[in-house]
Coordinates of C-alpha atoms in Angstrom, one line a residue:
M470 CA 61.9 90.0 93.5
S471 CA 60.8 88.0 96.5
Q472 CA 61.2 84.5 95.0
P473 CA 64.9 83.3 94.8
H474 CA 66.3 83.3 91.3
G475 CA 69.6 82.7 89.6
G476 CA 71.3 85.6 91.4
D477 CA 70.5 83.9 94.7
L478 CA 71.9 80.7 93.4
L479 CA 75.1 82.4 92.4
V480 CA 75.4 84.1 95.8
A481 CA 75.0 80.7 97.6
L482 CA 77.8 79.3 95.5
L483 CA 80.1 82.3 96.2
R484 CA 79.4 82.2 99.9
D485 CA 80.3 78.5 99.9
L486 CA 83.6 79.3 98.1
G487 CA 84.4 82.1 100.6
V488 CA 84.1 84.9 97.9
D489 CA 82.8 88.1 99.4
T490 CA 83.5 90.6 96.5
V491 CA 82.6 90.4 92.8
F492 CA 83.7 92.6 90.0
G493 CA 81.7 93.5 86.9
V494 CA 79.7 95.7 84.6
V495 CA 75.9 95.7 85.0
S496 CA 73.7 95.1 81.9
V497 CA 70.1 94.2 81.0
H498 CA 71.5 90.7 80.4
N499 CA 73.0 90.1 83.9
L500 CA 70.8 92.4 86.1
P501 CA 69.4 89.6 88.4
L502 CA 73.0 88.4 89.1
V503 CA 74.3 91.9 89.8
E504 CA 71.3 92.7 92.0
A505 CA 71.7 89.7 94.2
V506 CA 75.5 90.1 94.6
D507 CA 75.1 93.8 95.4
R508 CA 72.4 93.0 98.0
D509 CA 74.2 90.1 99.8
L510 CA 77.9 90.5 99.0
R511 CA 79.9 93.3 97.5
F512 CA 79.6 94.2 93.9
V513 CA 82.3 96.5 92.5
P514 CA 81.2 98.3 89.3
V515 CA 84.4 98.6 87.3
R516 CA 84.3 100.6 84.0
H517 CA 85.3 97.9 81.6
E518 CA 84.7 94.1 81.4
A519 CA 88.4 93.4 80.9
T520 CA 89.0 95.0 84.2
A521 CA 86.3 92.9 85.8
V522 CA 88.3 89.8 84.9
N523 CA 91.6 91.3 85.9
A524 CA 90.3 92.4 89.2
A525 CA 88.7 89.0 89.9
D526 CA 92.1 87.5 88.9
G527 CA 94.0 89.8 91.3
Y528 CA 91.5 89.1 94.1
G529 CA 92.0 85.4 93.7
R530 CA 95.7 85.5 93.5
A531 CA 96.0 87.7 96.6
R532 CA 93.8 85.3 98.6
G533 CA 95.1 82.1 97.1
G534 CA 91.7 81.2 95.9
L535 CA 89.0 82.1 93.4
G536 CA 87.7 85.4 92.1
C537 CA 84.5 86.1 90.3
A538 CA 83.7 88.5 87.4
L539 CA 80.2 89.3 85.9
T540 CA 79.9 90.6 82.4
S541 CA 77.2 91.0 79.7
T542 CA 76.7 89.0 76.6
G543 CA 78.1 89.8 73.1
T544 CA 80.4 92.8 73.3
G545 CA 80.7 92.6 77.0
A546 CA 81.9 89.0 76.9
G547 CA 84.2 89.9 74.0
N548 CA 85.7 92.8 76.1
A549 CA 86.5 90.2 78.8
A550 CA 88.3 87.9 76.4
G551 CA 91.7 89.5 76.5
S552 CA 91.9 89.3 80.3
L553 CA 90.7 85.7 80.2
I554 CA 93.7 85.0 78.0
E555 CA 95.9 86.3 80.8
S556 CA 94.1 84.1 83.4
L557 CA 94.5 81.1 81.0
A558 CA 98.2 81.8 80.6
T559 CA 98.7 82.0 84.3
G560 CA 96.4 79.3 85.4
S561 CA 94.7 81.7 87.8
R562 CA 91.3 80.8 89.3
V563 CA 88.5 83.0 87.8
L564 CA 84.8 82.2 87.6
H565 CA 83.5 84.3 84.8
V566 CA 79.7 84.5 84.5
T567 CA 78.4 86.2 81.5
G568 CA 74.9 86.9 80.3
Q569 CA 73.3 85.6 77.2
I570 CA 70.1 86.5 75.3
D571 CA 66.9 84.7 76.0
S572 CA 67.2 80.9 75.5
H573 CA 64.5 80.7 72.9
H574 CA 66.3 83.2 70.7
L575 CA 69.7 81.5 70.9
G576 CA 71.1 80.5 67.5
A577 CA 68.3 82.2 65.5
G578 CA 70.6 84.9 64.1
R579 CA 67.8 87.5 64.1
G580 CA 69.9 90.3 65.4
F581 CA 68.7 90.3 69.0
I582 CA 70.4 93.1 71.0
H583 CA 73.8 92.0 72.5
E584 CA 73.7 88.7 70.4
T585 CA 76.9 87.4 69.0
R586 CA 77.6 84.4 66.8
D587 CA 78.9 81.4 68.8
Q588 CA 79.7 83.2 72.0
L589 CA 80.4 79.8 73.6
G590 CA 83.0 79.1 71.0
M591 CA 84.8 82.4 71.8
L592 CA 84.7 81.6 75.5
R593 CA 86.1 78.1 74.9
A594 CA 89.0 79.6 73.0
V595 CA 90.1 81.8 76.0
S596 CA 89.0 79.7 79.0
A597 CA 90.1 76.5 80.5
H598 CA 86.4 75.5 80.7
A599 CA 83.3 77.1 79.2
A600 CA 79.6 76.0 79.5
T601 CA 76.1 77.2 78.9
V602 CA 73.2 77.1 81.3
T603 CA 70.6 75.3 79.2
D604 CA 67.7 75.1 81.7
A605 CA 66.9 76.3 85.2
A606 CA 67.0 72.9 86.7
T607 CA 70.7 72.3 85.9
A608 CA 72.0 75.9 86.6
G609 CA 73.4 75.0 90.0
A610 CA 75.2 71.9 88.6
V611 CA 76.7 74.0 85.7
L612 CA 78.0 76.7 88.2
R613 CA 79.4 74.2 90.6
D614 CA 81.2 72.2 87.9
A615 CA 82.7 75.4 86.6
A616 CA 84.0 76.4 90.1
D617 CA 85.4 72.9 90.7
R618 CA 87.3 73.0 87.4
T619 CA 88.9 76.4 88.0
L620 CA 89.9 75.3 91.5
G621 CA 91.5 72.1 90.1
P622 CA 95.2 71.6 90.0
A623 CA 95.7 73.2 86.5
G624 CA 93.5 76.2 87.3
G625 CA 92.6 78.6 84.5
P626 CA 89.4 80.6 84.0
A627 CA 86.0 78.9 83.8
S628 CA 83.3 80.8 81.9
V629 CA 79.5 80.2 82.2
E630 CA 77.1 81.9 79.8
W631 CA 73.6 82.2 81.3
P632 CA 70.5 83.2 79.2
I633 CA 68.7 86.0 80.9
D634 CA 65.3 84.3 81.1
L635 CA 67.0 81.4 83.0
Q636 CA 68.7 83.9 85.3
Y637 CA 65.2 85.1 86.3
A638 CA 63.8 81.6 86.7
P639 CA 63.0 80.4 90.2
Q640 CA 65.8 78.6 92.1
D641 CA 66.3 76.9 95.4
P642 CA 69.8 78.0 96.6
A643 CA 69.7 75.3 99.3
A644 CA 69.7 72.7 96.6
L645 CA 73.1 73.8 95.2
P646 CA 75.2 70.7 94.5
A647 CA 78.1 70.1 96.9
A648 CA 81.7 70.6 95.7
A649 CA 83.4 67.6 94.2
A650 CA 85.8 65.8 96.6
P651 CA 89.4 66.9 95.9
K652 CA 91.6 64.3 94.2
A653 CA 94.7 63.1 95.9
P654 CA 97.7 65.0 94.6
P655 CA 100.0 63.0 92.2
L656 CA 103.1 61.5 93.7
P657 CA 106.0 59.8 91.8
G658 CA 106.6 56.2 92.3
P659 CA 109.1 54.9 95.0
T660 CA 111.8 54.0 92.4
A661 CA 111.8 57.5 90.9
L662 CA 111.9 59.0 94.4
D663 CA 114.7 56.8 95.5
E664 CA 116.8 57.6 92.4
A665 CA 116.1 61.3 92.8
A666 CA 117.1 61.3 96.5
A667 CA 120.3 59.5 95.7
L668 CA 121.3 62.1 93.1
L669 CA 120.4 64.9 95.4
A670 CA 122.4 63.4 98.3
A671 CA 125.5 63.0 96.1
A672 CA 125.4 66.6 94.7
R673 CA 128.0 69.0 96.1
R674 CA 127.0 72.1 94.2
P675 CA 123.2 71.9 93.8
L676 CA 120.8 74.5 92.5
I677 CA 117.0 74.5 92.6
W678 CA 114.8 76.5 90.1
A679 CA 111.3 77.2 91.4
G680 CA 108.4 78.2 89.2
G681 CA 104.8 79.1 89.8
G682 CA 104.1 75.4 90.6
A683 CA 106.4 75.6 93.6
T684 CA 104.6 78.5 95.4
A685 CA 102.4 76.2 97.5
A686 CA 105.4 74.2 98.7
G687 CA 107.3 77.0 100.4
P688 CA 108.0 75.4 103.8
E689 CA 109.2 72.1 102.1
L690 CA 111.3 74.1 99.6
A691 CA 112.9 76.3 102.3
A692 CA 113.8 73.2 104.3
L693 CA 115.3 71.4 101.3
I694 CA 117.5 74.4 100.5
G695 CA 119.0 74.1 103.9
E696 CA 119.4 70.3 103.9
L697 CA 121.1 70.3 100.4
N698 CA 123.1 73.5 100.9
A699 CA 121.4 74.6 97.6
G700 CA 120.9 78.0 95.9
L701 CA 117.5 78.9 94.7
L702 CA 116.8 80.5 91.3
T703 CA 113.2 81.4 90.5
S704 CA 111.1 82.3 87.5
N705 CA 109.1 85.5 87.9
S706 CA 106.1 83.4 88.9
G707 CA 108.0 81.5 91.5
R708 CA 109.1 84.5 93.4
G709 CA 108.2 84.5 97.1
A710 CA 108.0 80.7 97.4
V711 CA 110.9 81.3 99.8
P712 CA 111.1 84.9 101.0
E713 CA 113.6 86.8 98.9
D714 CA 115.6 88.1 101.9
H715 CA 116.7 84.4 102.5
D716 CA 120.5 84.3 102.0
R717 CA 120.3 81.3 99.6
V718 CA 117.7 82.9 97.3
I719 CA 119.4 84.1 94.1
G720 CA 116.0 84.9 92.6
N721 CA 114.8 85.8 89.1
F722 CA 118.4 86.3 87.8
A723 CA 119.1 83.1 85.8
T724 CA 120.0 84.8 82.5
T725 CA 122.3 87.4 84.0
P726 CA 126.1 86.9 83.5
A727 CA 126.6 85.8 87.1
G728 CA 123.5 83.6 87.0
R729 CA 124.8 81.8 83.9
E730 CA 128.2 81.3 85.5
L731 CA 126.5 79.8 88.6
L732 CA 124.5 77.4 86.5
A733 CA 127.7 76.3 84.7
E734 CA 129.4 75.6 88.0
A735 CA 126.4 73.6 89.5
D736 CA 126.6 69.8 89.5
L737 CA 122.9 69.3 89.7
L738 CA 119.7 71.2 89.0
L739 CA 116.3 70.4 90.5
T740 CA 113.4 72.3 88.7
I741 CA 110.0 72.5 90.3
G742 CA 106.8 73.6 88.6
T743 CA 108.2 75.9 85.9
H744 CA 107.3 76.4 82.3
F745 CA 110.8 77.8 81.4
R746 CA 109.2 80.8 79.7
S747 CA 111.0 82.2 76.7
N748 CA 111.8 85.6 78.3
E749 CA 113.4 83.9 81.3
T750 CA 115.6 81.5 79.4
A751 CA 116.8 83.6 76.5
D752 CA 114.4 81.8 74.1
W753 CA 115.5 78.5 75.7
A754 CA 119.2 79.2 74.8
L755 CA 120.1 79.2 78.5
R756 CA 122.2 76.2 79.3
L757 CA 121.2 74.1 82.3
P758 CA 123.5 71.8 84.3
T759 CA 123.2 68.0 84.5
P760 CA 121.8 66.0 86.0
H761 CA 118.6 67.8 85.6
L762 CA 115.7 66.6 87.8
Q763 CA 112.3 68.0 87.0
I764 CA 109.1 67.9 89.1
D765 CA 105.7 68.9 87.7
H766 CA 102.1 68.1 88.4
D767 CA 101.4 68.2 84.6
P768 CA 103.0 65.2 82.9
A769 CA 103.0 67.1 79.6
A770 CA 105.4 69.7 81.0
L771 CA 108.1 67.1 81.9
G772 CA 110.9 67.5 79.4
R773 CA 108.8 69.8 77.1
S774 CA 111.1 72.8 77.1
Y775 CA 114.4 71.3 78.3
P776 CA 115.5 67.6 78.5
A777 CA 115.4 66.1 82.0
D778 CA 117.6 63.2 83.2
L779 CA 114.9 62.3 85.7
T780 CA 111.3 63.3 85.6
L781 CA 108.9 63.2 88.6
H782 CA 105.2 63.6 88.0
G783 CA 103.9 64.9 91.2
D784 CA 102.5 67.8 93.2
A785 CA 105.4 70.0 94.5
A786 CA 104.6 69.9 98.2
T787 CA 104.0 66.2 98.5
T788 CA 106.9 65.3 96.2
L789 CA 109.4 67.5 98.1
A790 CA 108.2 66.0 101.4
A791 CA 108.7 62.5 100.1
L792 CA 112.2 63.4 98.8
R793 CA 113.2 64.9 102.1
Q794 CA 112.2 61.7 103.9
R795 CA 114.4 59.7 101.5
L796 CA 117.3 62.0 101.8
A797 CA 117.8 61.1 105.4
T798 CA 118.5 57.5 104.4
A799 CA 120.2 58.2 101.0
R800 CA 123.1 60.0 102.7
T801 CA 126.0 57.8 103.8
G802 CA 126.8 59.8 106.8
D803 CA 127.0 63.4 108.1
R804 CA 128.7 65.2 105.3
P805 CA 129.6 68.8 106.1
A806 CA 128.2 71.5 103.8
D807 CA 130.6 72.7 101.1
G808 CA 131.6 76.1 102.6
A809 CA 133.0 77.3 99.3
W810 CA 129.6 76.7 97.6
T811 CA 127.8 78.4 100.4
A812 CA 130.0 81.4 100.0
R813 CA 129.7 81.3 96.2
L814 CA 125.9 81.4 96.5
R815 CA 125.9 84.4 98.8
D816 CA 128.4 86.2 96.5
V817 CA 126.3 85.7 93.4
R818 CA 123.2 86.8 95.3
E819 CA 124.9 90.1 96.2
E820 CA 126.5 90.5 92.8
V821 CA 123.4 90.2 90.7
R822 CA 121.6 92.7 92.9
A823 CA 124.5 95.2 92.9
A824 CA 124.8 95.0 89.1
L825 CA 121.1 95.7 88.6
R826 CA 121.1 98.6 91.1
D827 CA 124.0 100.1 89.2
Q828 CA 122.2 99.7 85.9
I829 CA 118.9 101.3 87.0
G830 CA 120.6 104.4 88.4
P831 CA 118.2 106.9 90.1
Q832 CA 115.3 104.4 90.1
A833 CA 117.1 102.3 92.8
A834 CA 116.0 105.0 95.3
I835 CA 112.4 104.3 94.4
C836 CA 112.8 100.6 94.7
D837 CA 114.4 101.0 98.2
A838 CA 111.7 103.4 99.3
L839 CA 108.9 101.1 98.1
R840 CA 110.2 98.1 100.0
A841 CA 110.8 100.2 103.1
A842 CA 107.3 101.7 103.1
L843 CA 105.4 98.4 102.4
P844 CA 104.8 95.7 105.0
R845 CA 105.9 92.2 104.0
T846 CA 102.3 91.2 103.4
A847 CA 101.5 94.0 100.9
V848 CA 100.5 92.9 97.4
I849 CA 102.8 94.4 94.8
A850 CA 100.9 94.5 91.4
R851 CA 103.1 95.3 88.5
D852 CA 101.9 96.2 85.0
V853 CA 104.2 95.7 82.0
T854 CA 106.4 98.8 82.1
V855 CA 110.1 99.5 82.1
P856 CA 110.5 99.8 85.9
A857 CA 108.6 96.5 86.5
S858 CA 110.3 94.6 83.8
S859 CA 113.8 95.8 84.7
W860 CA 113.8 95.9 88.5
G861 CA 110.3 95.4 89.9
N862 CA 110.3 91.8 88.7
R863 CA 113.8 91.1 90.3
L864 CA 115.1 93.6 92.8
L865 CA 112.0 94.6 94.6
E866 CA 111.8 91.9 97.2
I867 CA 108.8 89.5 97.4
H868 CA 108.2 87.7 100.6
H869 CA 105.1 85.6 99.9
P870 CA 103.8 84.3 96.5
H871 CA 100.3 85.8 97.1
T872 CA 101.9 89.3 97.1
N873 CA 103.5 88.7 93.7
V874 CA 100.8 89.9 91.2
F875 CA 101.7 90.7 87.5
P876 CA 100.4 89.9 84.0
R877 CA 102.3 86.7 83.2
G878 CA 101.1 86.7 79.7
G879 CA 102.8 90.0 79.1
G880 CA 99.9 92.2 78.1
I881 CA 99.9 95.9 79.1
G882 CA 97.2 97.7 80.9
Q883 CA 96.1 94.9 83.3
G884 CA 98.0 95.9 86.5
L885 CA 95.6 98.5 87.9
G886 CA 92.6 96.1 87.6
M887 CA 94.6 93.3 89.3
G888 CA 95.7 95.7 92.0
I889 CA 92.1 96.8 92.7
G890 CA 91.1 93.2 93.1
A891 CA 94.0 92.5 95.4
A892 CA 93.4 95.6 97.5
L893 CA 89.8 94.6 98.1
A894 CA 90.9 91.1 98.9
H895 CA 92.9 92.5 101.8
P896 CA 91.3 95.9 102.7
D897 CA 93.4 96.4 105.8
T898 CA 96.8 96.1 104.1
P899 CA 98.2 98.6 101.6
T900 CA 98.5 97.5 98.0
L901 CA 100.9 98.9 95.5
V902 CA 100.4 99.1 91.7
M903 CA 103.3 99.9 89.4
A904 CA 102.1 101.2 86.0
G905 CA 103.5 103.1 83.1
D906 CA 101.6 106.1 81.6
G907 CA 101.1 104.0 78.4
G908 CA 99.7 101.0 80.2
L909 CA 97.5 103.0 82.5
A910 CA 95.9 104.8 79.5
V911 CA 94.5 101.4 78.3
H912 CA 92.1 101.5 81.3
L913 CA 92.2 105.1 82.4
G914 CA 88.5 104.9 83.4
E915 CA 89.4 102.7 86.3
L916 CA 90.7 105.8 88.1
L917 CA 87.0 106.4 88.7
T918 CA 86.7 102.9 90.2
L919 CA 89.5 103.8 92.6
A920 CA 87.8 107.1 93.5
Q921 CA 84.4 105.3 94.0
E922 CA 85.6 102.2 96.0
R923 CA 88.5 103.9 97.7
P924 CA 90.7 100.9 98.4
R925 CA 93.9 101.3 100.3
L926 CA 96.0 101.4 97.1
T927 CA 99.0 103.4 96.0
L928 CA 99.1 103.8 92.2
V929 CA 102.7 104.7 91.1
V930 CA 102.7 105.9 87.5
F931 CA 106.1 106.0 85.8
N932 CA 105.6 108.7 83.2
D933 CA 108.0 108.6 80.3
G934 CA 105.6 109.9 77.7
G935 CA 104.7 106.7 75.9
Y936 CA 105.7 103.1 75.5
G937 CA 109.2 103.2 77.0
V938 CA 110.1 99.5 76.5
L939 CA 109.3 99.6 72.8
R940 CA 110.9 103.1 72.4
N941 CA 114.2 101.8 73.8
M942 CA 114.0 98.8 71.4
Q943 CA 113.3 101.1 68.4
D944 CA 116.1 103.5 69.4
R945 CA 118.5 100.6 69.7
Y946 CA 117.6 98.5 66.6
F947 CA 115.7 100.7 64.2
D948 CA 116.2 104.0 62.3
R949 CA 113.0 105.7 63.5
R950 CA 110.3 105.6 66.2
S951 CA 106.8 104.3 65.4
G952 CA 103.8 104.5 67.6
V953 CA 105.7 104.8 70.9
D954 CA 105.6 108.6 71.7
L955 CA 102.2 109.3 73.2
T956 CA 100.3 112.3 74.6
T957 CA 100.5 112.1 78.4
P958 CA 97.8 113.7 80.6
D959 CA 98.5 116.1 83.4
F960 CA 98.3 113.6 86.2
A961 CA 97.9 116.2 88.9
A962 CA 94.9 117.6 87.1
L963 CA 93.6 114.1 86.4
A964 CA 93.9 113.2 90.0
H965 CA 92.1 116.4 91.0
A966 CA 89.3 115.7 88.5
T967 CA 88.7 112.2 89.9
G968 CA 89.0 113.2 93.6
L969 CA 92.3 111.3 94.2
P970 CA 95.2 112.5 96.3
Y971 CA 98.3 113.2 94.2
A972 CA 102.0 113.4 94.8
R973 CA 105.0 113.6 92.5
I974 CA 108.5 112.2 92.6
A975 CA 111.0 114.1 90.5
D976 CA 114.2 113.3 92.5
G977 CA 115.5 110.3 94.3
A978 CA 115.3 112.3 97.6
D979 CA 111.5 112.6 97.1
A980 CA 110.9 108.9 97.0
A981 CA 111.0 107.9 100.7
P982 CA 108.8 110.6 102.1
V983 CA 106.3 110.6 99.3
L984 CA 105.9 106.8 99.2
A985 CA 105.8 106.5 103.0
A986 CA 102.9 109.0 103.2
A987 CA 101.0 107.4 100.3
T988 CA 101.2 103.8 101.5
A989 CA 100.3 104.9 105.1
S990 CA 97.0 106.4 103.8
D991 CA 93.8 104.6 104.4
G992 CA 92.6 105.2 100.8
P993 CA 94.0 105.5 97.2
T994 CA 96.8 107.9 96.2
L995 CA 98.1 108.5 92.7
V996 CA 101.9 109.1 92.7
E997 CA 103.5 110.2 89.5
V998 CA 107.2 109.5 88.9
D999 CA 108.5 112.0 86.4
L1000 CA 111.2 109.9 84.7
T1001 CA 112.5 112.8 82.6
A1002 CA 113.2 114.8 85.8
L1003 CA 114.4 111.8 87.7
G1004 CA 117.1 111.0 85.1
P1005 CA 117.8 108.1 82.8
M1006 CA 118.9 104.6 83.7
K1007 CA 122.6 103.9 83.1
S1008 CA 121.6 101.3 80.5
P1009 CA 118.2 101.6 78.7
F1010 CA 116.1 98.5 79.2
T1011 CA 115.1 96.6 76.1
P1012 CA 112.9 93.5 76.2
P1013 CA 114.5 90.0 75.8
V1014 CA 113.1 89.6 72.3
A1015 CA 115.2 88.1 69.5
L1016 CA 115.2 90.0 66.2
P1017 CA 116.2 88.7 62.8
A1018 CA 119.6 89.8 61.5
R1019 CA 119.4 93.1 59.6

């Protein structure tokens, strides 16, 4: 089509946002959008709409910006809904553009192909923002508003449904509205900042807990740790805010016995941008020290999960910068750091890691080999599987928050799609995906996307013949297994059928050479870890889920 249409308008928006790659499934109800993106940018045809959103999510996380997914109307949009829930739970920045039937048929209920009842209502339920393009003249404004909203402080996916006749309608891409001016980040008032600085200056055994809201404040956070002689605990989402090889970073170990003891010894806790998720606080039974100072850009989060003695409504980076300025005057002189506390922090850091290494047994060799093979800038995408939940989310060092990609909502099967998006966001850097055989089976067709797009991605599949996390839980608490033992494919044959290089790890000694070769490759490799041959963990991992007394 020679005349610019809706697809050209979308391309203009994406170029303005710095997005060069879009993920989706083509359909009669999004064809002009896909055609324009494929012509002017890069369109990646994934095999399922859920993967389109996961890949856009991973692309955005890896770049610290926005990702875009294109899906069709009705069933296609419904397929995307589960992955939109993950993006909503995470606050990740995804622009989801989905087709819709012709505008003059909307709401008629006449059974038009791909039609669904109240698609916009469904999208509103799983998105931070959802809107419909109602006429060609306002399409640019609707798209720009959606992008502005997902790029706002709270993030979350923005969905736009676009009737197919309005996608084909003539457009002037040069008339696309400009982005809204960014709002100044919130900053606590001077009284609250002065009070917080005084408490921080007086603390002798301080701890800081960093969540996902602290990841953009890494330099200020690292400086504050040194100035306070503080230890740093993190949620899973906060990992990499300060590189995890820093000697004050305890990490995602708060609920371990040593982590609990350290919290009990602390005389102050500063928490920054964390939701205190149930699985990271033992269903909020974890005891926190007082005084507890809490920083969050969302006022509703302050005191929501744990009481706080002092709350500071503010952006993490600007608030920490203001606190550091006040600390210089709040101190009554040069007080030497407490050497015993410094030593205690380093001892706990070593203790929690040694305990976990002992617990995971032969899998420690795989953890070590992965970190040795990957550059510090490599994205590590982890699906929900035993190795990720037990050691990938704790022991496998993260050095930058953009490399820490995982399904924060806890749903299985999303890791490969996220990894594909991350790999195409940084095509010159290797990307790692950790998946289980059960989780990979959810979107097994995306192996074809790997074979077609050939990103520099190493897919490590931990094969234990089913859903290992739930199997361990049933073996521990129940009299029988239900739904956890699954047929597993021959991964060597599967890799051959899809044209993917294949390697197998069956012994700890295999890990280093196999993973070094796979991650050095300039394309995808499927690596199977045979967990039966490798041998069991010392202590089977079970999820931190409370069960009623039996």
